[in-house]
Amino acid sequence: MNFLNDEIVYGKNPVVELLKSGKPVNKVLLIKESSGGRNQEIISLLQERNILYQFVDRQTLDRLANRERHQGILAYLAARDYADVEDILAFAESRQEDPFILMLDEIEDPHNLGALLRTVDAVSAHGVIIPKRRSVALTGTVAKTSAGAVEHVKVARVSNLVQTLKDLKKIGCWVSGAEASGKNVFEADLTGPRVIVIGSEGKGISRLLRENCDELVSLPMKGKVSSLNASVAGSIMLYEVLRQRVSAR
């Protein structure tokens, strides 16, 4: 199999072999002019496995493959298989616990995702939900930063965060979104079925997602800077959920 590094496979036959193997894949890039019949087998496999794919120009593939013979196709490997939201909820039920879920809105830095996975494991939350697009996936860098937590945390990758949030609310989850304008998180009641939403590094939580949160919470900032790194803020909030759960027992 043709590997450019530990995250990328290129070439038509190697990518088909990868897709048929069932190994986890984050995304496949196809050259624009190759979207006809000769790639139909690959597109069918991608659709069958619900794998994200995108058409790009030859220059993009040349650059990503370091000008190796990519044959118009390149695949990004995932560090592990993705879960479904139902898997996360079933995990909570199997432990006879209220769901405790972290939802991430367009986090793009793999180090932030890796650090948050490490915290999710540490606080014994049930899983993480990320969007399929405009978000870092389970890359090798994420796995390395997570210090092994990626092997223990269920990560679901969904097409629509807003709809997923609505579905979780229908089954009784309360949603707390992290926003600077929110109330002090240490004064909020974070017990019960809980989803914590953390926004992107630059823009925060998107408008539609924010409007579907039940409440907005924030961390008190007493110093000169006005915000914290997404993984730091998210980790503090996750530990506050854990603290309140332990205190409520």
PDB file of C-alpha atoms in Angstrom:
ATOM      1  CA  MET A   1       0.000   0.000   0.000  1.00  0.00           C
ATOM      2  CA  ASN A   2       1.332   3.460  -0.907  1.00  0.00           C
ATOM      3  CA  PHE A   3       1.818   5.572   2.218  1.00  0.00           C
ATOM      4  CA  LEU A   4       3.067   9.151   2.105  1.00  0.00           C
ATOM      5  CA  ASN A   5       3.149   9.193   5.904  1.00  0.00           C
ATOM      6  CA  ASP A   6       1.207   7.549   8.723  1.00  0.00           C
ATOM      7  CA  GLU A   7      -1.966   9.484   7.861  1.00  0.00           C
ATOM      8  CA  ILE A   8      -2.206   9.480   4.047  1.00  0.00           C
ATOM      9  CA  VAL A   9      -2.713   6.742   1.440  1.00  0.00           C
ATOM     10  CA  TYR A  10      -2.551   7.621  -2.274  1.00  0.00           C
ATOM     11  CA  GLY A  11      -3.135   5.829  -5.582  1.00  0.00           C
ATOM     12  CA  LYS A  12      -6.338   4.268  -6.925  1.00  0.00           C
ATOM     13  CA  ASN A  13      -5.744   0.612  -6.048  1.00  0.00           C
ATOM     14  CA  PRO A  14      -4.301   1.306  -2.581  1.00  0.00           C
ATOM     15  CA  VAL A  15      -7.248   3.566  -1.711  1.00  0.00           C
ATOM     16  CA  VAL A  16      -9.793   1.001  -2.976  1.00  0.00           C
ATOM     17  CA  GLU A  17      -7.990  -1.645  -0.915  1.00  0.00           C
ATOM     18  CA  LEU A  18      -8.145   0.639   2.107  1.00  0.00           C
ATOM     19  CA  LEU A  19     -11.868   1.295   1.694  1.00  0.00           C
ATOM     20  CA  LYS A  20     -12.661  -2.401   1.258  1.00  0.00           C
ATOM     21  CA  SER A  21     -10.623  -3.282   4.354  1.00  0.00           C
ATOM     22  CA  GLY A  22     -13.044  -1.394   6.587  1.00  0.00           C
ATOM     23  CA  LYS A  23     -10.255   0.571   8.254  1.00  0.00           C
ATOM     24  CA  PRO A  24     -11.255   4.028   9.547  1.00  0.00           C
ATOM     25  CA  VAL A  25     -10.927   6.877   7.034  1.00  0.00           C
ATOM     26  CA  ASN A  26     -11.405  10.586   7.695  1.00  0.00           C
ATOM     27  CA  LYS A  27     -11.751  11.905   4.149  1.00  0.00           C
ATOM     28  CA  VAL A  28     -10.932  11.104   0.519  1.00  0.00           C
ATOM     29  CA  LEU A  29      -9.833  13.671  -2.063  1.00  0.00           C
ATOM     30  CA  LEU A  30     -10.524  13.029  -5.771  1.00  0.00           C
ATOM     31  CA  ILE A  31      -9.238  15.003  -8.721  1.00  0.00           C
ATOM     32  CA  LYS A  32     -11.977  17.108 -10.343  1.00  0.00           C
ATOM     33  CA  GLU A  33     -11.670  15.817 -13.873  1.00  0.00           C
ATOM     34  CA  SER A  34     -11.796  12.231 -12.631  1.00  0.00           C
ATOM     35  CA  SER A  35     -15.366  12.370 -11.360  1.00  0.00           C
ATOM     36  CA  GLY A  36     -16.679  10.155 -14.179  1.00  0.00           C
ATOM     37  CA  GLY A  37     -17.091   6.403 -14.617  1.00  0.00           C
ATOM     38  CA  ARG A  38     -13.599   5.242 -13.680  1.00  0.00           C
ATOM     39  CA  ASN A  39     -14.038   6.518 -10.126  1.00  0.00           C
ATOM     40  CA  GLN A  40     -17.593   5.297  -9.721  1.00  0.00           C
ATOM     41  CA  GLU A  41     -16.468   2.214  -7.776  1.00  0.00           C
ATOM     42  CA  ILE A  42     -14.631   4.416  -5.300  1.00  0.00           C
ATOM     43  CA  ILE A  43     -17.520   6.867  -4.955  1.00  0.00           C
ATOM     44  CA  SER A  44     -19.923   3.962  -4.367  1.00  0.00           C
ATOM     45  CA  LEU A  45     -17.650   2.618  -1.623  1.00  0.00           C
ATOM     46  CA  LEU A  46     -17.411   6.065  -0.052  1.00  0.00           C
ATOM     47  CA  GLN A  47     -21.179   6.498  -0.067  1.00  0.00           C
ATOM     48  CA  GLU A  48     -21.715   2.974   1.255  1.00  0.00           C
ATOM     49  CA  ARG A  49     -19.382   3.628   4.191  1.00  0.00           C
ATOM     50  CA  ASN A  50     -20.634   7.210   4.638  1.00  0.00           C
ATOM     51  CA  ILE A  51     -17.110   8.605   4.259  1.00  0.00           C
ATOM     52  CA  LEU A  52     -16.615  12.277   3.490  1.00  0.00           C
ATOM     53  CA  TYR A  53     -15.141  12.976   0.040  1.00  0.00           C
ATOM     54  CA  GLN A  54     -14.249  16.101  -1.902  1.00  0.00           C
ATOM     55  CA  PHE A  55     -13.213  16.960  -5.476  1.00  0.00           C
ATOM     56  CA  VAL A  56     -10.042  19.069  -5.767  1.00  0.00           C
ATOM     57  CA  ASP A  57      -7.707  20.199  -8.553  1.00  0.00           C
ATOM     58  CA  ARG A  58      -4.536  18.364  -9.587  1.00  0.00           C
ATOM     59  CA  GLN A  59      -2.261  20.998  -8.061  1.00  0.00           C
ATOM     60  CA  THR A  60      -3.782  20.374  -4.636  1.00  0.00           C
ATOM     61  CA  LEU A  61      -3.213  16.623  -4.872  1.00  0.00           C
ATOM     62  CA  ASP A  62       0.315  17.119  -6.214  1.00  0.00           C
ATOM     63  CA  ARG A  63       1.137  19.278  -3.206  1.00  0.00           C
ATOM     64  CA  LEU A  64      -0.447  16.945  -0.640  1.00  0.00           C
ATOM     65  CA  ALA A  65       1.162  13.855  -2.131  1.00  0.00           C
ATOM     66  CA  ASN A  66       4.521  15.599  -2.452  1.00  0.00           C
ATOM     67  CA  ARG A  67       4.291  14.993  -6.226  1.00  0.00           C
ATOM     68  CA  GLU A  68       4.196  11.214  -5.823  1.00  0.00           C
ATOM     69  CA  ARG A  69       2.017   9.308  -8.366  1.00  0.00           C
ATOM     70  CA  HIS A  70      -1.328   9.722  -6.647  1.00  0.00           C
ATOM     71  CA  GLN A  71      -3.442   8.746  -9.713  1.00  0.00           C
ATOM     72  CA  GLY A  72      -5.968  11.414  -8.838  1.00  0.00           C
ATOM     73  CA  ILE A  73      -6.929  10.126  -5.390  1.00  0.00           C
ATOM     74  CA  LEU A  74      -5.713  10.477  -1.817  1.00  0.00           C
ATOM     75  CA  ALA A  75      -7.179   9.240   1.483  1.00  0.00           C
ATOM     76  CA  TYR A  76      -6.672  10.492   5.021  1.00  0.00           C
ATOM     77  CA  LEU A  77      -6.560   7.686   7.568  1.00  0.00           C
ATOM     78  CA  ALA A  78      -8.393   8.038  10.886  1.00  0.00           C
ATOM     79  CA  ALA A  79      -6.624   7.170  14.131  1.00  0.00           C
ATOM     80  CA  ARG A  80      -9.550   4.917  15.084  1.00  0.00           C
ATOM     81  CA  ASP A  81     -13.142   4.082  14.152  1.00  0.00           C
ATOM     82  CA  TYR A  82     -15.849   6.649  14.800  1.00  0.00           C
ATOM     83  CA  ALA A  83     -18.814   5.836  17.008  1.00  0.00           C
ATOM     84  CA  ASP A  84     -22.468   6.763  16.534  1.00  0.00           C
ATOM     85  CA  VAL A  85     -24.327   9.082  18.894  1.00  0.00           C
ATOM     86  CA  GLU A  86     -26.433   6.028  19.800  1.00  0.00           C
ATOM     87  CA  ASP A  87     -23.228   4.258  20.911  1.00  0.00           C
ATOM     88  CA  ILE A  88     -22.457   7.114  23.291  1.00  0.00           C
ATOM     89  CA  LEU A  89     -25.968   7.036  24.769  1.00  0.00           C
ATOM     90  CA  ALA A  90     -25.868   3.247  25.079  1.00  0.00           C
ATOM     91  CA  PHE A  91     -22.551   3.518  26.916  1.00  0.00           C
ATOM     92  CA  ALA A  92     -24.090   5.908  29.448  1.00  0.00           C
ATOM     93  CA  GLU A  93     -27.053   3.562  29.887  1.00  0.00           C
ATOM     94  CA  SER A  94     -24.771   0.557  30.374  1.00  0.00           C
ATOM     95  CA  ARG A  95     -23.116   2.383  33.285  1.00  0.00           C
ATOM     96  CA  GLN A  96     -26.529   3.451  34.627  1.00  0.00           C
ATOM     97  CA  GLU A  97     -25.478   7.096  34.420  1.00  0.00           C
ATOM     98  CA  ASP A  98     -27.046  10.233  32.991  1.00  0.00           C
ATOM     99  CA  PRO A  99     -25.476  11.090  29.616  1.00  0.00           C
ATOM    100  CA  PHE A 100     -22.405  13.317  29.906  1.00  0.00           C
ATOM    101  CA  ILE A 101     -21.350  14.469  26.428  1.00  0.00           C
ATOM    102  CA  LEU A 102     -18.964  17.042  24.975  1.00  0.00           C
ATOM    103  CA  MET A 103     -19.966  18.645  21.654  1.00  0.00           C
ATOM    104  CA  LEU A 104     -17.311  20.561  19.723  1.00  0.00           C
ATOM    105  CA  ASP A 105     -18.284  23.187  17.133  1.00  0.00           C
ATOM    106  CA  GLU A 106     -15.624  23.456  14.394  1.00  0.00           C
ATOM    107  CA  ILE A 107     -12.522  22.904  16.519  1.00  0.00           C
ATOM    108  CA  GLU A 108      -9.684  23.046  13.981  1.00  0.00           C
ATOM    109  CA  ASP A 109      -6.546  22.613  16.079  1.00  0.00           C
ATOM    110  CA  PRO A 110      -5.652  18.915  16.498  1.00  0.00           C
ATOM    111  CA  HIS A 111      -3.849  19.687  19.748  1.00  0.00           C
ATOM    112  CA  ASN A 112      -7.045  21.148  21.219  1.00  0.00           C
ATOM    113  CA  LEU A 113      -9.066  18.082  20.220  1.00  0.00           C
ATOM    114  CA  GLY A 114      -6.419  15.719  21.553  1.00  0.00           C
ATOM    115  CA  ALA A 115      -6.218  17.558  24.874  1.00  0.00           C
ATOM    116  CA  LEU A 116     -10.015  17.548  25.221  1.00  0.00           C
ATOM    117  CA  LEU A 117     -10.189  13.801  24.525  1.00  0.00           C
ATOM    118  CA  ARG A 118      -7.694  13.319  27.332  1.00  0.00           C
ATOM    119  CA  THR A 119      -9.904  15.316  29.696  1.00  0.00           C
ATOM    120  CA  VAL A 120     -13.078  13.524  28.567  1.00  0.00           C
ATOM    121  CA  ASP A 121     -11.427  10.251  29.523  1.00  0.00           C
ATOM    122  CA  ALA A 122     -10.193  11.688  32.822  1.00  0.00           C
ATOM    123  CA  VAL A 123     -13.651  12.889  33.924  1.00  0.00           C
ATOM    124  CA  SER A 124     -15.281   9.669  32.664  1.00  0.00           C
ATOM    125  CA  ALA A 125     -17.633  11.416  30.256  1.00  0.00           C
ATOM    126  CA  HIS A 126     -19.429   9.176  27.789  1.00  0.00           C
ATOM    127  CA  GLY A 127     -18.278  10.638  24.489  1.00  0.00           C
ATOM    128  CA  VAL A 128     -17.576  13.503  22.113  1.00  0.00           C
ATOM    129  CA  ILE A 129     -19.537  14.759  19.105  1.00  0.00           C
ATOM    130  CA  ILE A 130     -17.800  16.630  16.275  1.00  0.00           C
ATOM    131  CA  PRO A 131     -19.023  17.819  12.844  1.00  0.00           C
ATOM    132  CA  LYS A 132     -17.959  16.098   9.621  1.00  0.00           C
ATOM    133  CA  ARG A 133     -16.987  19.372   7.962  1.00  0.00           C
ATOM    134  CA  ARG A 134     -14.908  22.369   9.041  1.00  0.00           C
ATOM    135  CA  SER A 135     -13.425  20.466  11.957  1.00  0.00           C
ATOM    136  CA  VAL A 136     -10.279  18.529  12.727  1.00  0.00           C
ATOM    137  CA  ALA A 137     -10.814  14.772  12.539  1.00  0.00           C
ATOM    138  CA  LEU A 138      -9.168  11.898  14.436  1.00  0.00           C
ATOM    139  CA  THR A 139      -5.702  12.366  12.965  1.00  0.00           C
ATOM    140  CA  GLY A 140      -2.391  10.977  14.158  1.00  0.00           C
ATOM    141  CA  THR A 141      -1.601  14.315  15.803  1.00  0.00           C
ATOM    142  CA  VAL A 142      -4.881  14.181  17.725  1.00  0.00           C
ATOM    143  CA  ALA A 143      -4.116  10.625  18.839  1.00  0.00           C
ATOM    144  CA  LYS A 144      -0.614  11.580  19.981  1.00  0.00           C
ATOM    145  CA  THR A 145      -1.818  14.668  21.865  1.00  0.00           C
ATOM    146  CA  SER A 146      -4.538  12.641  23.583  1.00  0.00           C
ATOM    147  CA  ALA A 147      -1.844  10.466  25.205  1.00  0.00           C
ATOM    148  CA  GLY A 148      -3.803   7.316  24.379  1.00  0.00           C
ATOM    149  CA  ALA A 149      -7.238   8.633  25.313  1.00  0.00           C
ATOM    150  CA  VAL A 150      -8.385   8.353  21.683  1.00  0.00           C
ATOM    151  CA  GLU A 151      -8.497   4.573  22.200  1.00  0.00           C
ATOM    152  CA  HIS A 152     -10.933   4.890  25.106  1.00  0.00           C
ATOM    153  CA  VAL A 153     -13.220   7.818  24.196  1.00  0.00           C
ATOM    154  CA  LYS A 154     -16.168   7.380  21.840  1.00  0.00           C
ATOM    155  CA  VAL A 155     -16.153  10.077  19.149  1.00  0.00           C
ATOM    156  CA  ALA A 156     -19.199  10.510  16.895  1.00  0.00           C
ATOM    157  CA  ARG A 157     -18.887  12.490  13.669  1.00  0.00           C
ATOM    158  CA  VAL A 158     -22.202  13.943  12.501  1.00  0.00           C
ATOM    159  CA  SER A 159     -23.435  15.895   9.480  1.00  0.00           C
ATOM    160  CA  ASN A 160     -25.593  18.354  11.434  1.00  0.00           C
ATOM    161  CA  LEU A 161     -24.696  19.468  14.961  1.00  0.00           C
ATOM    162  CA  VAL A 162     -27.900  21.476  15.411  1.00  0.00           C
ATOM    163  CA  GLN A 163     -30.166  18.534  14.565  1.00  0.00           C
ATOM    164  CA  THR A 164     -28.089  16.238  16.773  1.00  0.00           C
ATOM    165  CA  LEU A 165     -28.443  18.713  19.635  1.00  0.00           C
ATOM    166  CA  LYS A 166     -32.221  18.841  19.133  1.00  0.00           C
ATOM    167  CA  ASP A 167     -32.368  15.043  19.202  1.00  0.00           C
ATOM    168  CA  LEU A 168     -30.403  14.949  22.452  1.00  0.00           C
ATOM    169  CA  LYS A 169     -32.712  17.533  24.004  1.00  0.00           C
ATOM    170  CA  LYS A 170     -35.725  15.396  23.064  1.00  0.00           C
ATOM    171  CA  ILE A 171     -34.417  12.549  25.212  1.00  0.00           C
ATOM    172  CA  GLY A 172     -33.894  14.835  28.190  1.00  0.00           C
ATOM    173  CA  CYS A 173     -30.361  16.226  27.864  1.00  0.00           C
ATOM    174  CA  TRP A 174     -29.766  19.773  29.104  1.00  0.00           C
ATOM    175  CA  VAL A 175     -27.361  21.788  26.949  1.00  0.00           C
ATOM    176  CA  SER A 176     -24.813  24.252  28.345  1.00  0.00           C
ATOM    177  CA  GLY A 177     -22.894  26.301  25.773  1.00  0.00           C
ATOM    178  CA  ALA A 178     -19.608  28.007  26.604  1.00  0.00           C
ATOM    179  CA  GLU A 179     -19.886  31.722  25.813  1.00  0.00           C
ATOM    180  CA  ALA A 180     -18.192  34.785  27.315  1.00  0.00           C
ATOM    181  CA  SER A 181     -21.622  36.410  27.815  1.00  0.00           C
ATOM    182  CA  GLY A 182     -22.957  33.459  29.806  1.00  0.00           C
ATOM    183  CA  LYS A 183     -23.452  33.155  33.549  1.00  0.00           C
ATOM    184  CA  ASN A 184     -20.657  31.990  35.826  1.00  0.00           C
ATOM    185  CA  VAL A 185     -20.281  28.254  35.229  1.00  0.00           C
ATOM    186  CA  PHE A 186     -19.500  27.714  38.920  1.00  0.00           C
ATOM    187  CA  GLU A 187     -22.961  29.069  39.784  1.00  0.00           C
ATOM    188  CA  ALA A 188     -24.799  26.925  37.216  1.00  0.00           C
ATOM    189  CA  ASP A 189     -26.490  23.610  37.938  1.00  0.00           C
ATOM    190  CA  LEU A 190     -24.673  21.096  35.731  1.00  0.00           C
ATOM    191  CA  THR A 191     -26.162  17.934  37.204  1.00  0.00           C
ATOM    192  CA  GLY A 192     -28.415  15.547  35.281  1.00  0.00           C
ATOM    193  CA  PRO A 193     -28.151  14.551  31.593  1.00  0.00           C
ATOM    194  CA  ARG A 194     -25.684  17.091  30.226  1.00  0.00           C
ATOM    195  CA  VAL A 195     -24.174  18.259  26.935  1.00  0.00           C
ATOM    196  CA  ILE A 196     -21.342  20.790  27.128  1.00  0.00           C
ATOM    197  CA  VAL A 197     -20.818  22.732  23.878  1.00  0.00           C
ATOM    198  CA  ILE A 198     -17.448  24.321  23.138  1.00  0.00           C
ATOM    199  CA  GLY A 199     -17.063  26.614  20.120  1.00  0.00           C
ATOM    200  CA  SER A 200     -14.237  27.099  17.652  1.00  0.00           C
ATOM    201  CA  GLU A 201     -10.978  28.763  18.608  1.00  0.00           C
ATOM    202  CA  GLY A 202     -11.734  32.007  16.782  1.00  0.00           C
ATOM    203  CA  LYS A 203     -15.506  32.347  16.389  1.00  0.00           C
ATOM    204  CA  GLY A 204     -16.954  30.515  19.363  1.00  0.00           C
ATOM    205  CA  ILE A 205     -20.268  28.685  19.060  1.00  0.00           C
ATOM    206  CA  SER A 206     -22.120  29.245  15.781  1.00  0.00           C
ATOM    207  CA  ARG A 207     -25.363  31.221  15.950  1.00  0.00           C
ATOM    208  CA  LEU A 208     -27.810  28.369  15.295  1.00  0.00           C
ATOM    209  CA  LEU A 209     -26.089  26.076  17.744  1.00  0.00           C
ATOM    210  CA  ARG A 210     -25.976  28.825  20.367  1.00  0.00           C
ATOM    211  CA  GLU A 211     -29.700  29.481  19.923  1.00  0.00           C
ATOM    212  CA  ASN A 212     -30.402  25.818  20.638  1.00  0.00           C
ATOM    213  CA  CYS A 213     -28.465  25.739  23.900  1.00  0.00           C
ATOM    214  CA  ASP A 214     -30.582  25.745  27.054  1.00  0.00           C
ATOM    215  CA  GLU A 215     -28.138  28.070  28.778  1.00  0.00           C
ATOM    216  CA  LEU A 216     -24.856  29.862  28.197  1.00  0.00           C
ATOM    217  CA  VAL A 217     -22.090  29.584  30.770  1.00  0.00           C
ATOM    218  CA  SER A 218     -18.690  31.211  31.079  1.00  0.00           C
ATOM    219  CA  LEU A 219     -15.538  31.095  33.158  1.00  0.00           C
ATOM    220  CA  PRO A 220     -14.798  34.132  35.345  1.00  0.00           C
ATOM    221  CA  MET A 221     -11.801  36.041  33.948  1.00  0.00           C
ATOM    222  CA  LYS A 222      -9.998  38.169  36.546  1.00  0.00           C
ATOM    223  CA  GLY A 223      -6.769  38.892  34.653  1.00  0.00           C
ATOM    224  CA  LYS A 224      -5.794  40.942  31.632  1.00  0.00           C
ATOM    225  CA  VAL A 225      -6.660  38.409  28.909  1.00  0.00           C
ATOM    226  CA  SER A 226     -10.286  37.989  27.886  1.00  0.00           C
ATOM    227  CA  SER A 227     -10.396  34.327  26.904  1.00  0.00           C
ATOM    228  CA  LEU A 228      -8.811  30.916  27.353  1.00  0.00           C
ATOM    229  CA  ASN A 229      -7.669  28.282  24.894  1.00  0.00           C
ATOM    230  CA  ALA A 230     -10.612  26.074  23.834  1.00  0.00           C
ATOM    231  CA  SER A 231      -9.124  22.935  25.364  1.00  0.00           C
ATOM    232  CA  VAL A 232      -8.364  24.697  28.658  1.00  0.00           C
ATOM    233  CA  ALA A 233     -11.839  26.247  28.951  1.00  0.00           C
ATOM    234  CA  GLY A 234     -13.512  23.003  27.933  1.00  0.00           C
ATOM    235  CA  SER A 235     -11.480  20.984  30.408  1.00  0.00           C
ATOM    236  CA  ILE A 236     -12.363  23.266  33.321  1.00  0.00           C
ATOM    237  CA  MET A 237     -16.064  23.022  32.470  1.00  0.00           C
ATOM    238  CA  LEU A 238     -15.909  19.249  32.164  1.00  0.00           C
ATOM    239  CA  TYR A 239     -14.326  19.019  35.603  1.00  0.00           C
ATOM    240  CA  GLU A 240     -17.048  21.262  37.026  1.00  0.00           C
ATOM    241  CA  VAL A 241     -19.644  18.805  35.707  1.00  0.00           C
ATOM    242  CA  LEU A 242     -17.724  15.963  37.357  1.00  0.00           C
ATOM    243  CA  ARG A 243     -17.441  17.881  40.635  1.00  0.00           C
ATOM    244  CA  GLN A 244     -21.180  18.523  40.762  1.00  0.00           C
ATOM    245  CA  ARG A 245     -21.973  14.906  39.897  1.00  0.00           C
ATOM    246  CA  VAL A 246     -19.750  13.626  42.678  1.00  0.00           C
ATOM    247  CA  SER A 247     -21.223  16.131  45.166  1.00  0.00           C
ATOM    248  CA  ALA A 248     -24.780  15.108  44.223  1.00  0.00           C
ATOM    249  CA  ARG A 249     -24.248  11.430  45.062  1.00  0.00           C
TER     250      ARG A 249
END
